[in-house]
């Protein structure tokens, strides 16, 4: 099974894999069937992310039988975001498709992805219309995450979109240029911009094996997502300081009126509160000012490109 001599792939399928031995046979069968139907030269870039089961052995065997399968192996478990980035760096196709190994992303939809890419879309993403297979806890925490993220970040994420998507050549080039090590890919897809379109699909349960994301890992992932795409939390302190000042001023004015206009002497307690407010608001504002600078330093060290240019005929 080959693409034919000297044929460079048009589409690269990228699959991050961590202990996925159970799903591989079915995954390759369905994926190859779909890709052969699409009839564009393709490659399947598999990135073994530090698996401890037979994933690598099976991958090597598969690559021996089919030279469109190109296995890569990370030196340890780096996590899905890094595994996908390694796949992106290794991909030779014009367009890439990210897909999970566990068949929760049905490969059959890739046909639709490719059609939309041919119309000019650079970011064609799968949108989950039903997540009944995810636990209630996962669905609620996921929607809470999207709402917090979208309030804090300048580039909002479409809720219920995952990594399952096709990226055209321009989006691929842009994404490769983002080299930050705290990577949150879902945020980067929207950050790079370009015409995007959703393809709805029903998300089935995992074909076999079990999820690699515990609740604790998801929590860390959410924190990483928010902190890598927003500096609002660093800078919010100025506003808290301003609110504290407002209360302090009101209290101070009231104390003065009581003393000078009415000749009354309010209990010392109020003066204490006034002093505490005055100094703590100064502290908050100083933290906010530091936050402004730290936030700017953070933006600068990421060294993201300043902009990308579009090159399509969509309106
Ligand atoms: N994965 C990975 N490295 C990890 C964890 C997961 O490459 O450290 C891969 C995994 O093999 C699968 C995809 O990421 O192909 C999604 O993982 P999973 O299905 O466990 O996540 P869920 O669907 O439960 O969110
Ligand atoms: Mg899964």
XYZ file of N, CA, C and O and ligand atoms in Angstrom, residues 102 104 203 206, ligand 2:
17
model
N -8.986 7.310 19.595
C -9.988 6.404 20.175
C -11.299 6.350 19.396
O -12.283 5.803 19.875
N -13.417 8.598 18.880
C -14.474 9.515 19.324
C -14.668 10.607 18.280
O -15.681 11.280 18.259
N -20.729 12.875 18.986
C -19.508 12.277 19.522
C -19.832 10.975 20.232
O -20.521 10.971 21.245
N -15.717 6.296 23.582
C -14.437 5.724 23.219
C -14.611 4.308 22.665
O -15.364 3.523 23.225
Mg -11.299 10.273 23.868
